[in-house]
Coordinates of C-alpha atoms and ligand atoms in Angstrom, one line a residue:
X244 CA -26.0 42.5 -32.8
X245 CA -27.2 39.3 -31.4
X246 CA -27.4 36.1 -33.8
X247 CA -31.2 34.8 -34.2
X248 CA -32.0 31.4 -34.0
X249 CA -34.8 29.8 -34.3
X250 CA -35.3 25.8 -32.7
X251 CA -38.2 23.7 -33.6
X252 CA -39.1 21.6 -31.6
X253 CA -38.8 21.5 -27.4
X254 CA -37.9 17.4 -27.1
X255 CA -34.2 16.0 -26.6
X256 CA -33.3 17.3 -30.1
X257 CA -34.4 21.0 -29.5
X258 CA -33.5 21.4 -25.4
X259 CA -29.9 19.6 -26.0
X260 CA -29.6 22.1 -29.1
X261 CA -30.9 25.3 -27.4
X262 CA -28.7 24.7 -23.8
X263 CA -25.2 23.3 -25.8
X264 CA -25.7 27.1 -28.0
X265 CA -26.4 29.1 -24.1
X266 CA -23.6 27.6 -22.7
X267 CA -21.1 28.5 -24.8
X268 CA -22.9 32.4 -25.8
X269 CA -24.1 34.5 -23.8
X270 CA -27.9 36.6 -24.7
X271 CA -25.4 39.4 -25.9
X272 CA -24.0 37.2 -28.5
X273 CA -27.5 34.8 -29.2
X274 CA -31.1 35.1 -28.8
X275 CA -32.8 31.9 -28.7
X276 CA -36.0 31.3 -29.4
X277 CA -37.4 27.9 -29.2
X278 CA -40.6 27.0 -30.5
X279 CA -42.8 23.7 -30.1
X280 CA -46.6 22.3 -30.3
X281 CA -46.6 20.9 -27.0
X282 CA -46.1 23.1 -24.6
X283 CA -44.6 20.1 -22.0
X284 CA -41.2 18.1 -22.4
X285 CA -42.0 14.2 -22.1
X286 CA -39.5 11.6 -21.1
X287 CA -40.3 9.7 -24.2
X288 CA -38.6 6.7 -23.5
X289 CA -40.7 5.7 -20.3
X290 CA -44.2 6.1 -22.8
X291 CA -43.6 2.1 -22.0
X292 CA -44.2 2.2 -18.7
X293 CA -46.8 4.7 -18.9
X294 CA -48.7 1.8 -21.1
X295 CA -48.0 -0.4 -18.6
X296 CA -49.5 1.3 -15.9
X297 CA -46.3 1.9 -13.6
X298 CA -46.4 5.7 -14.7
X299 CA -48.7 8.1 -15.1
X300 CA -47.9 10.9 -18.2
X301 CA -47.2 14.0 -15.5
X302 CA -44.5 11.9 -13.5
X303 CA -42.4 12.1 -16.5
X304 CA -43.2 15.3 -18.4
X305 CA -42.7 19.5 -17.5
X306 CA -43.4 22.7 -18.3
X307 CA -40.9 24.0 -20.7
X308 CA -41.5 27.5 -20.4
X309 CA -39.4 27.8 -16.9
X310 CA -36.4 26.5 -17.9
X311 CA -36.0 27.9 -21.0
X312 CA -36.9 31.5 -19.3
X313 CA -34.4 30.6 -17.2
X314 CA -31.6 30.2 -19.1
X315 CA -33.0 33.7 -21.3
X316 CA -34.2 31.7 -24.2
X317 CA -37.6 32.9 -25.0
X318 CA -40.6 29.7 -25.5
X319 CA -43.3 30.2 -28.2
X320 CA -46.0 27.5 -28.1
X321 CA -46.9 27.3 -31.3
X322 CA -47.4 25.2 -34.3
X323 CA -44.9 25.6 -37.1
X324 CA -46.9 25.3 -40.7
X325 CA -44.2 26.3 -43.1
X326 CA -40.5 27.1 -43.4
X327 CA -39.3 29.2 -46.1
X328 CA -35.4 28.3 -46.1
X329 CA -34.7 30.5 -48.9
X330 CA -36.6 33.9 -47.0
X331 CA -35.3 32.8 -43.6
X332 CA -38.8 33.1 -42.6
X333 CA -40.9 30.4 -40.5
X334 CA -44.8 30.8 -40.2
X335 CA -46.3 29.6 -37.0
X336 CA -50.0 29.1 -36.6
X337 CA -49.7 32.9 -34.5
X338 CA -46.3 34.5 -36.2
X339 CA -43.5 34.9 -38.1
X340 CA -40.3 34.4 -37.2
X341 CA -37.1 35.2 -39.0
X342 CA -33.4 33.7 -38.5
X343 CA -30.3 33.5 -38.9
X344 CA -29.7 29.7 -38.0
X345 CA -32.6 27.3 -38.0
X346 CA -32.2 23.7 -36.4
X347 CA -35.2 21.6 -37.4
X348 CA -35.8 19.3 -34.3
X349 CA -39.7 18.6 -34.7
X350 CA -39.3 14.4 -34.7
X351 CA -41.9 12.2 -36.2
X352 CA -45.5 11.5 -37.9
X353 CA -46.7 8.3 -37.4
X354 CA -47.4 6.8 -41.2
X355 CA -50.2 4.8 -39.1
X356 CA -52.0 5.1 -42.6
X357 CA -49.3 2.3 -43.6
X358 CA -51.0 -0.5 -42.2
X359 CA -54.9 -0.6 -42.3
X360 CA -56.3 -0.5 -39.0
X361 CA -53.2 0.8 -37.3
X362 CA -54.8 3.2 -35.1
X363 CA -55.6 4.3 -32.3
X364 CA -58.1 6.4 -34.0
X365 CA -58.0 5.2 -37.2
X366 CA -58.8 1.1 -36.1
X367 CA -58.4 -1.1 -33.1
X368 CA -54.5 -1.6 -33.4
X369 CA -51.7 0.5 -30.9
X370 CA -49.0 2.2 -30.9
X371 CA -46.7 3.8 -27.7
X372 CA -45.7 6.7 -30.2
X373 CA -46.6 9.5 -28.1
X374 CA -48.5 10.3 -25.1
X375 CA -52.2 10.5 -26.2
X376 CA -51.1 7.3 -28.4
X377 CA -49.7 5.6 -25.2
X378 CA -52.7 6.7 -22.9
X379 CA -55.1 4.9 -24.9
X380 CA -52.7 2.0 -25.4
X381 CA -52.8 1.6 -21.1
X382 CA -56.6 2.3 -21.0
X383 CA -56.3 -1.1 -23.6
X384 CA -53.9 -3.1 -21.3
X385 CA -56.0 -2.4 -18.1
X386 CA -59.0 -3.9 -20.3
X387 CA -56.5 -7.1 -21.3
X388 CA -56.1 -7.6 -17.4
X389 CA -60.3 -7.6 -16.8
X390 CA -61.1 -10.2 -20.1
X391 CA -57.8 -11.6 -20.9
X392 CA -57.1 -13.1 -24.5
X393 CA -54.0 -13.1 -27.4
X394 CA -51.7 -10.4 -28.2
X395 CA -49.6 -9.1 -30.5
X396 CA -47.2 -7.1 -30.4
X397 CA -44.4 -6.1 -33.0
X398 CA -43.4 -3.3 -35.9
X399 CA -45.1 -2.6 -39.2
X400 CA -42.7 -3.1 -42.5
X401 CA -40.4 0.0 -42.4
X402 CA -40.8 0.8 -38.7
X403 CA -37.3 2.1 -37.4
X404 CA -38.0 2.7 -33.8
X405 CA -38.0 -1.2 -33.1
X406 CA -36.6 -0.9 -29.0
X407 CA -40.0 0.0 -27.5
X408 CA -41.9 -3.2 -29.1
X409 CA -39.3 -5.8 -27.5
X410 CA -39.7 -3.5 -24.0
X411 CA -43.3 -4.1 -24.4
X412 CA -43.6 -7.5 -25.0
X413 CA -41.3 -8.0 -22.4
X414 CA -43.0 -5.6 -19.7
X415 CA -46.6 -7.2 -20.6
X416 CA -45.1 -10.5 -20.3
X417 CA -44.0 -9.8 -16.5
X418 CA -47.1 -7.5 -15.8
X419 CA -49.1 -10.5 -16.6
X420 CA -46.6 -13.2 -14.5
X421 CA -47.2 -11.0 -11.5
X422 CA -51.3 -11.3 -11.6
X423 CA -51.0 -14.6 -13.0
X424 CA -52.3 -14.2 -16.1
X425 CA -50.3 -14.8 -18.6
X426 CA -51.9 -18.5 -18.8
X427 CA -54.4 -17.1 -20.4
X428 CA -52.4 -14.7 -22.6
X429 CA -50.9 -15.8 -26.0
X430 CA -48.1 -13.5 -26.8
X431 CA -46.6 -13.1 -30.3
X432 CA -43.7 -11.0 -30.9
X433 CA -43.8 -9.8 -35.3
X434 CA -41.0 -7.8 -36.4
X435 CA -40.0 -7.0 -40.0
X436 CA -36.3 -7.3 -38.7
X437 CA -34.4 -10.1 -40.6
X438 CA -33.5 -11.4 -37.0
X439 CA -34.0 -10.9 -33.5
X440 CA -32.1 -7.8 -32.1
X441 CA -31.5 -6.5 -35.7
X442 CA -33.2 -3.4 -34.6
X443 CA -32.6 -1.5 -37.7
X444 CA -28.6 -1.2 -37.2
X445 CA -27.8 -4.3 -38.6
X446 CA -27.5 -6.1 -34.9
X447 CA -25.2 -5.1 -32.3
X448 CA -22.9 -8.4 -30.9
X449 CA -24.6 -10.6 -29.0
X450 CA -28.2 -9.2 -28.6
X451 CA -29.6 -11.6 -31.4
X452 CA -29.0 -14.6 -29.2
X453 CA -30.0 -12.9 -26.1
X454 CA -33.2 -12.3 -27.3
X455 CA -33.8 -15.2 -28.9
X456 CA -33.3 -16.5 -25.2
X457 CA -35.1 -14.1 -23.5
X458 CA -38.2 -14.8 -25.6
X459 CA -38.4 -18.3 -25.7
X460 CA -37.8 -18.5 -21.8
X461 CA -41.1 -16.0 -21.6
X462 CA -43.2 -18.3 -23.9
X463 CA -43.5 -15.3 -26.5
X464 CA -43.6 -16.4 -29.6
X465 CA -42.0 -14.7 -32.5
X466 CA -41.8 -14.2 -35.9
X467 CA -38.7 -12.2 -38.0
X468 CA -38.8 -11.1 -41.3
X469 CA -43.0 -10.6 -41.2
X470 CA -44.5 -7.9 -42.7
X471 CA -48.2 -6.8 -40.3
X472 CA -50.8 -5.4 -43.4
X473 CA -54.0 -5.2 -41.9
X474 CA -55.4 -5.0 -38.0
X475 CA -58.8 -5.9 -37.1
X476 CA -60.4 -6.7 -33.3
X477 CA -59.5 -9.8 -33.4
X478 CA -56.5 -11.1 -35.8
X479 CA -52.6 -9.3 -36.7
X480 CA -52.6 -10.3 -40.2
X481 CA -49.1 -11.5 -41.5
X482 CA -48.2 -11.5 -45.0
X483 CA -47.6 -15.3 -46.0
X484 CA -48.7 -16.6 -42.5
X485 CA -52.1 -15.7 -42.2
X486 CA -54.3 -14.5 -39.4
X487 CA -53.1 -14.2 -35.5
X488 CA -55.3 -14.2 -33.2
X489 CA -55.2 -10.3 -31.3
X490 CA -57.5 -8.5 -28.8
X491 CA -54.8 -6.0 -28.2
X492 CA -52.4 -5.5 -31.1
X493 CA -49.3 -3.3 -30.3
X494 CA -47.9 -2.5 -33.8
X495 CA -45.0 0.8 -34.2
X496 CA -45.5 2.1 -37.3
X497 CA -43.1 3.5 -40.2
X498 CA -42.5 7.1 -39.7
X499 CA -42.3 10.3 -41.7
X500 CA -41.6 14.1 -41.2
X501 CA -43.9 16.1 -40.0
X502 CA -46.8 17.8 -42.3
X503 CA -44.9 21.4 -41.7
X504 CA -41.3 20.0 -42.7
X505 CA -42.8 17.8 -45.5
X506 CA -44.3 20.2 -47.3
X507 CA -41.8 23.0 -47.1
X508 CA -40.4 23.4 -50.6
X509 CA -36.9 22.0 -51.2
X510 CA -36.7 21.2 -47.1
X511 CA -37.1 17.8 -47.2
X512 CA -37.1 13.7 -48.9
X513 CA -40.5 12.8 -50.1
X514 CA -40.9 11.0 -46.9
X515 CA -40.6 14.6 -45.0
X516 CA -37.2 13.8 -43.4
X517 CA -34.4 17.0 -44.0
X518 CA -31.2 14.7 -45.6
X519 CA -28.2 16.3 -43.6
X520 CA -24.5 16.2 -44.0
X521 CA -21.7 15.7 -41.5
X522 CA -22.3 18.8 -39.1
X523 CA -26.3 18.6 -39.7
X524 CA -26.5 21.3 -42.0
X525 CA -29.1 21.3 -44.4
X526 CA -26.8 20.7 -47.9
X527 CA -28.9 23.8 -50.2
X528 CA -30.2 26.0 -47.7
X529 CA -28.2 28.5 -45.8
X530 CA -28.2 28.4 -42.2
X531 CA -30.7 25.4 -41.8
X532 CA -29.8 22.3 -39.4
X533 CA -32.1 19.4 -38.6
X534 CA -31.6 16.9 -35.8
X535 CA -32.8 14.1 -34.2
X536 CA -35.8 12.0 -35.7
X537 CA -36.1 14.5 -38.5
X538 CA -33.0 13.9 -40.2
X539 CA -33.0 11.5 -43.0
X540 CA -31.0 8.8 -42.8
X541 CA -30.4 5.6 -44.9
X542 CA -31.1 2.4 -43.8
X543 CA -28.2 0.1 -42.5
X544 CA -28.8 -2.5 -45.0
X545 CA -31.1 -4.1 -47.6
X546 CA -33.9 -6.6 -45.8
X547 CA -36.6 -8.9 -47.4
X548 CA -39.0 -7.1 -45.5
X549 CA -37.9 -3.1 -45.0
X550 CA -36.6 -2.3 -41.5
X551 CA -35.5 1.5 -41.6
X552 CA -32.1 3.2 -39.5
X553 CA -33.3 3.6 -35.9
X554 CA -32.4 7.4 -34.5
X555 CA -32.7 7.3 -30.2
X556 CA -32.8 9.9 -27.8
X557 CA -28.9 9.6 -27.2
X558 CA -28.1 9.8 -31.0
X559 CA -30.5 12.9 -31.6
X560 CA -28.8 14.4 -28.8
X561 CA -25.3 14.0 -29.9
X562 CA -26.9 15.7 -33.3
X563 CA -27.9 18.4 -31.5
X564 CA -24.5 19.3 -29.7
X565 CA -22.6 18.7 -33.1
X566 CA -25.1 21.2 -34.7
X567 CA -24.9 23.7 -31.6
X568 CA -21.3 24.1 -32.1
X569 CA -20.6 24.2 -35.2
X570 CA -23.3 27.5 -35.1
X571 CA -21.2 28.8 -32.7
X572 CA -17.9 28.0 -34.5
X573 CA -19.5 29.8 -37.5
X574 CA -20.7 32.8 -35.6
X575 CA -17.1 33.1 -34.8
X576 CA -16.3 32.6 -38.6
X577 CA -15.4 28.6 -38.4
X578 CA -16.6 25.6 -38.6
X579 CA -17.4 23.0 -36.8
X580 CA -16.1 19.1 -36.1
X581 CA -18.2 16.3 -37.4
X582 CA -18.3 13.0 -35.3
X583 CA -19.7 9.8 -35.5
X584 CA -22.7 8.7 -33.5
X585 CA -22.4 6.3 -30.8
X586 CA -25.3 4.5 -28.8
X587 CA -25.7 3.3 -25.4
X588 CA -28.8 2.3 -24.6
X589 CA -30.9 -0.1 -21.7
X590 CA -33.9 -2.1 -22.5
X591 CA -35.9 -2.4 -20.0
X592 CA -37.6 -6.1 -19.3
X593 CA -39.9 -5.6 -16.3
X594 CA -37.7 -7.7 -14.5
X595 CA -34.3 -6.6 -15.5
X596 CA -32.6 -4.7 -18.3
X597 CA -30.4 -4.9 -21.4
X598 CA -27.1 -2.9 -22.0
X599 CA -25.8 -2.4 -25.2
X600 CA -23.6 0.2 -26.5
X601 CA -22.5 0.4 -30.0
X602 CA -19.7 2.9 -31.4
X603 CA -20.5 4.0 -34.1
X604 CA -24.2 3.0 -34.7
X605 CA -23.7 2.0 -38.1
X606 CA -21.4 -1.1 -38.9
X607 CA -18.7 -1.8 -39.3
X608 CA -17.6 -0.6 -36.0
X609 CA -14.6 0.1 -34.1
X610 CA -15.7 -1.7 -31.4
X611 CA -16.9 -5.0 -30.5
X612 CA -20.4 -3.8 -28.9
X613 CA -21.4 -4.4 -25.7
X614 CA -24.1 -6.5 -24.5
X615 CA -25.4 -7.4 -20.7
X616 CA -28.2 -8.4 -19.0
X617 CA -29.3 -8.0 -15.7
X618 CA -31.2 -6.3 -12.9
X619 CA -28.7 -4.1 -12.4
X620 CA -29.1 -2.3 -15.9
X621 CA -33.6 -2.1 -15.1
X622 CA -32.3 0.1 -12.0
X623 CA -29.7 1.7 -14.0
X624 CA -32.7 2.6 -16.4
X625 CA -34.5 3.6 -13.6
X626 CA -31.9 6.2 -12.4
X627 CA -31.5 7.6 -15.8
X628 CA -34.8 8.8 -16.2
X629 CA -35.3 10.7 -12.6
X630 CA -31.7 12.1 -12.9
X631 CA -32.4 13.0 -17.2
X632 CA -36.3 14.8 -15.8
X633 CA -34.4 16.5 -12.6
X634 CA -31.6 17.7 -14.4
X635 CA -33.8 19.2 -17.9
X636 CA -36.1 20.7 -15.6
X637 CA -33.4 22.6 -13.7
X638 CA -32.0 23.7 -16.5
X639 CA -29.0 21.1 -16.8
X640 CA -27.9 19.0 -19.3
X641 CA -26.4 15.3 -18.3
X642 CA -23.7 14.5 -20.4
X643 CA -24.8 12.6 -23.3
X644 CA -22.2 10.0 -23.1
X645 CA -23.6 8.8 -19.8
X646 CA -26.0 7.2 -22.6
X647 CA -29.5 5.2 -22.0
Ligands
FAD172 C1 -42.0 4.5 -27.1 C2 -40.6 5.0 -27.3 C3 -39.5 4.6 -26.5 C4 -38.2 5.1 -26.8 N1 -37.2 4.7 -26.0 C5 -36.0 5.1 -26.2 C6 -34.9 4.8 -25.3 O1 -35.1 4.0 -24.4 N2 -33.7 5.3 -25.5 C7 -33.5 6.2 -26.5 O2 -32.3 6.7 -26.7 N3 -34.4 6.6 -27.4 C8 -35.7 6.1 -27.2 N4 -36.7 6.4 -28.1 C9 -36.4 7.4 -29.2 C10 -36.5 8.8 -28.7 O3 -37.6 9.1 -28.0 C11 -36.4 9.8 -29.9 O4 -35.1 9.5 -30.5 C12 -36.5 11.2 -29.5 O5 -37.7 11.5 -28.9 C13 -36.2 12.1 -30.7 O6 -36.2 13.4 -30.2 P1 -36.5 14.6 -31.2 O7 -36.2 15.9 -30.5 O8 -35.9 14.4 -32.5 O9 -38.1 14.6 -31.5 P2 -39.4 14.3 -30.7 O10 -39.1 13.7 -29.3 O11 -40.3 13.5 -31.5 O12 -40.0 15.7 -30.4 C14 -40.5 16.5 -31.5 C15 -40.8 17.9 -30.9 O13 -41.2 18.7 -32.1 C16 -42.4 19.4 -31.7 N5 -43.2 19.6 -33.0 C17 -43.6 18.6 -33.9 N6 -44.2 19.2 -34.9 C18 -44.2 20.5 -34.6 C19 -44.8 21.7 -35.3 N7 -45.4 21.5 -36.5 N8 -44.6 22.9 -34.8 C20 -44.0 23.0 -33.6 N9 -43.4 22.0 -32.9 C21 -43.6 20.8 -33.4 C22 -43.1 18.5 -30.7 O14 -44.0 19.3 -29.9 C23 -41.8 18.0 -29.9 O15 -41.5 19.0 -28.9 C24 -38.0 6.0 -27.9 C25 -39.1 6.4 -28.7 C26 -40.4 5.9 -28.4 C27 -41.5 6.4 -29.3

């Protein structure tokens, strides 16, 4: 009899998870059933450029029903609400579903609550943190180019998804070049990060002073070590520093796990994030995995102002495979082989791009990492994300060490 499992979540987590189990069993030996709230894969990492105008939210999303169909995995679009791990039971908003391996891919909730007047819905402030999040955020930047005045943009205290903020302030910084603008646009960078580049890993090389360059040759401002506690219309307020002036306040927020995983008894940290061990097994309950965002993980050291352990597309992909095979070494009575995370990843800059690759993530590492800038690495970016949507929506996986 075929092996049930049950992925939650259809993002980089739960596709890399669902096509490393198909191409190594067959239907006969696994059915797959993959089950997620949105019934489209995004390109998450160009939610940027979607702010910024240069893409719109169907360039860089698809249908996942096809290719999952494709490769005999059956789709449910539905909304997990709880997960019994000791039952082997998950309730969906329409079913319930019972397995033999769970892998808990469903990401993120934006703690927007963290910071009064974070929003969008709840104040004035932004966030890139999804796709309805990021089309309001561009329906704010097309305003900043009719009445131009100060931003901010930055990370809340405990943010761990730091990247986007620098590739904003960066891609607003060139948007507004182009129409000649940014005369009339103040922009200040505010980061909870002890330094530039920290980025929640504890720095990688040489990207502190890069940035450090890169921003002061762009006139943005910045401020490290800041904690952002309230947003109003007009003002970032800063902790120590006072009011700065804001029309359109880009903040990330902290994250947590999502309601369904939070408040599944014995799942998850009171934050809602499932704590893991080296194969991404769930350390109590039988047969439960989690990947990607979802996994809890400890942050890479202690900061006056808390910065949390980032977790990227590459990294929850590289989760994934490591939790794919070890279900298939244990359906064939083994186990799996840990490994350490690496990261490549490109920044983009609206005018060029930043390369850095570290190995592992967390320090020390075994390698001296890698950082470059250049225009080359903005089209290298570029590449990435038409051969990463071609490829997923034919059904193909790029291999993750190719990196982004
Ligand atoms: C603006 C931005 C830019 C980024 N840029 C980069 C980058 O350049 N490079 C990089 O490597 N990483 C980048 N990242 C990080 C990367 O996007 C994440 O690491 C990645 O999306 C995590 O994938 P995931 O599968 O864990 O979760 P997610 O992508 O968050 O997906 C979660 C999935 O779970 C589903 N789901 C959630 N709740 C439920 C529920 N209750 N029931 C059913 N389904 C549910 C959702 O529908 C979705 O399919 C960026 C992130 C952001 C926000």
């Amino acid at each position: 009899m075929a092996v049930r499992v049950l992925i939650l979540g259809g993002s980089f987590g739960g596709l890399t998870a669902a096509r490393e189990l198909r191409r190594r069993l067959g239907p006969e030996r696994v059915e797959i059933t993959l089950i997620a709230r949105d019934p489209r894969f995004t390109f998450i990492p160009s939610l940027p450029w979607v702010a910024l105008g240069s893409r719109t939210l169907d360039q860089i999303s698809f249908d996942l029903a096809r290719p999952l169909l494709a490769e005999q995995s059956t789709f449910a679009h539905e909304t997990v609400l709880g997960i019994d791990g000791d039952r082997k039971v998950v309730s969906t908003d329409r079913a319930e579903h019972a397995y033999d391996f769970l892998v808990v891919a469903t990401g993120h909730r934006s703690a927007n609550e963290a910071v009064p007047g974070l929003g969008p819905g709840d104040g004035p402030g932004h966030s890139p943190m999804s796709p309805p999040e990021t089309e309001e955020l561009a329906a704010a930047v097309r305003g900043l180019l009719e009445n131009p005045g100060p931003v901010v943009v930055g990370a809340a205290p405990g943010a761990s998804c730091i990247g986007p903020a620098y590739e904003l302030a960066f891609g607003l910084d060139h948007l507004l070049r182009r129409r000649r603008l940014r005369h009339l646009v103040p922009i200040t960078f505010v980061t909870p990060e002890p330094f530039l580049g920290h980025l929640g890993m504890g720095g990688a090389g040489k990207i502190r002073q890069l940035l450090e360059g890169a921003l002061e040759e762009r006139d943005i401002a910045y401020r490290t070590s800041s904690a952002i506690t309230r947003i109003s219309a007009a003002a970032v307020e800063v902790e120590g520093v006072g009011p700065i002036p804001s029309v359109v306040s880009i903040v990330i927020p902290p994250l947590g796990g999502v309601a369904a995983v939070a408040s599944s008894p014995g799942l998850a940290n009171p934050k809602g994030f499932v704590a893991v061990d080296s194969l991404y097994r769930h350390p109590r309950l039988d047969g439960v995995y989690a990947v990607g965002v979802a996994v809890a993980m400890a942050p890479a050291d202690e900061t006056t102002v808390p910065v949390n352990f980032p977790k990227t597309g590459h990294m929850t992909e590289q989760m994934a495979v490591i939790a794919a095979r070890d279900i298939v070494a244990r359906v064939g009575g083994r186990d799996g082989k840990p490994a350490e995370l690496s990261s490549h990843c490109v920044m983009d800059m609206g005018d060029r791009g930043v390369y850095m690759a570290v190995d592992p993530v967390r320090p020390p590492r075994n390698r001296i990492p890698a950082v470059s800038e250049g225009r080359r690495w903005r089209l290298v970016k570029l590449g990435f994300e038409r051969a990463y949507l071609w490829s997923a929506r034919h059904g193909h996986r790029l291999p993750t060490a190719l990196g982004w």
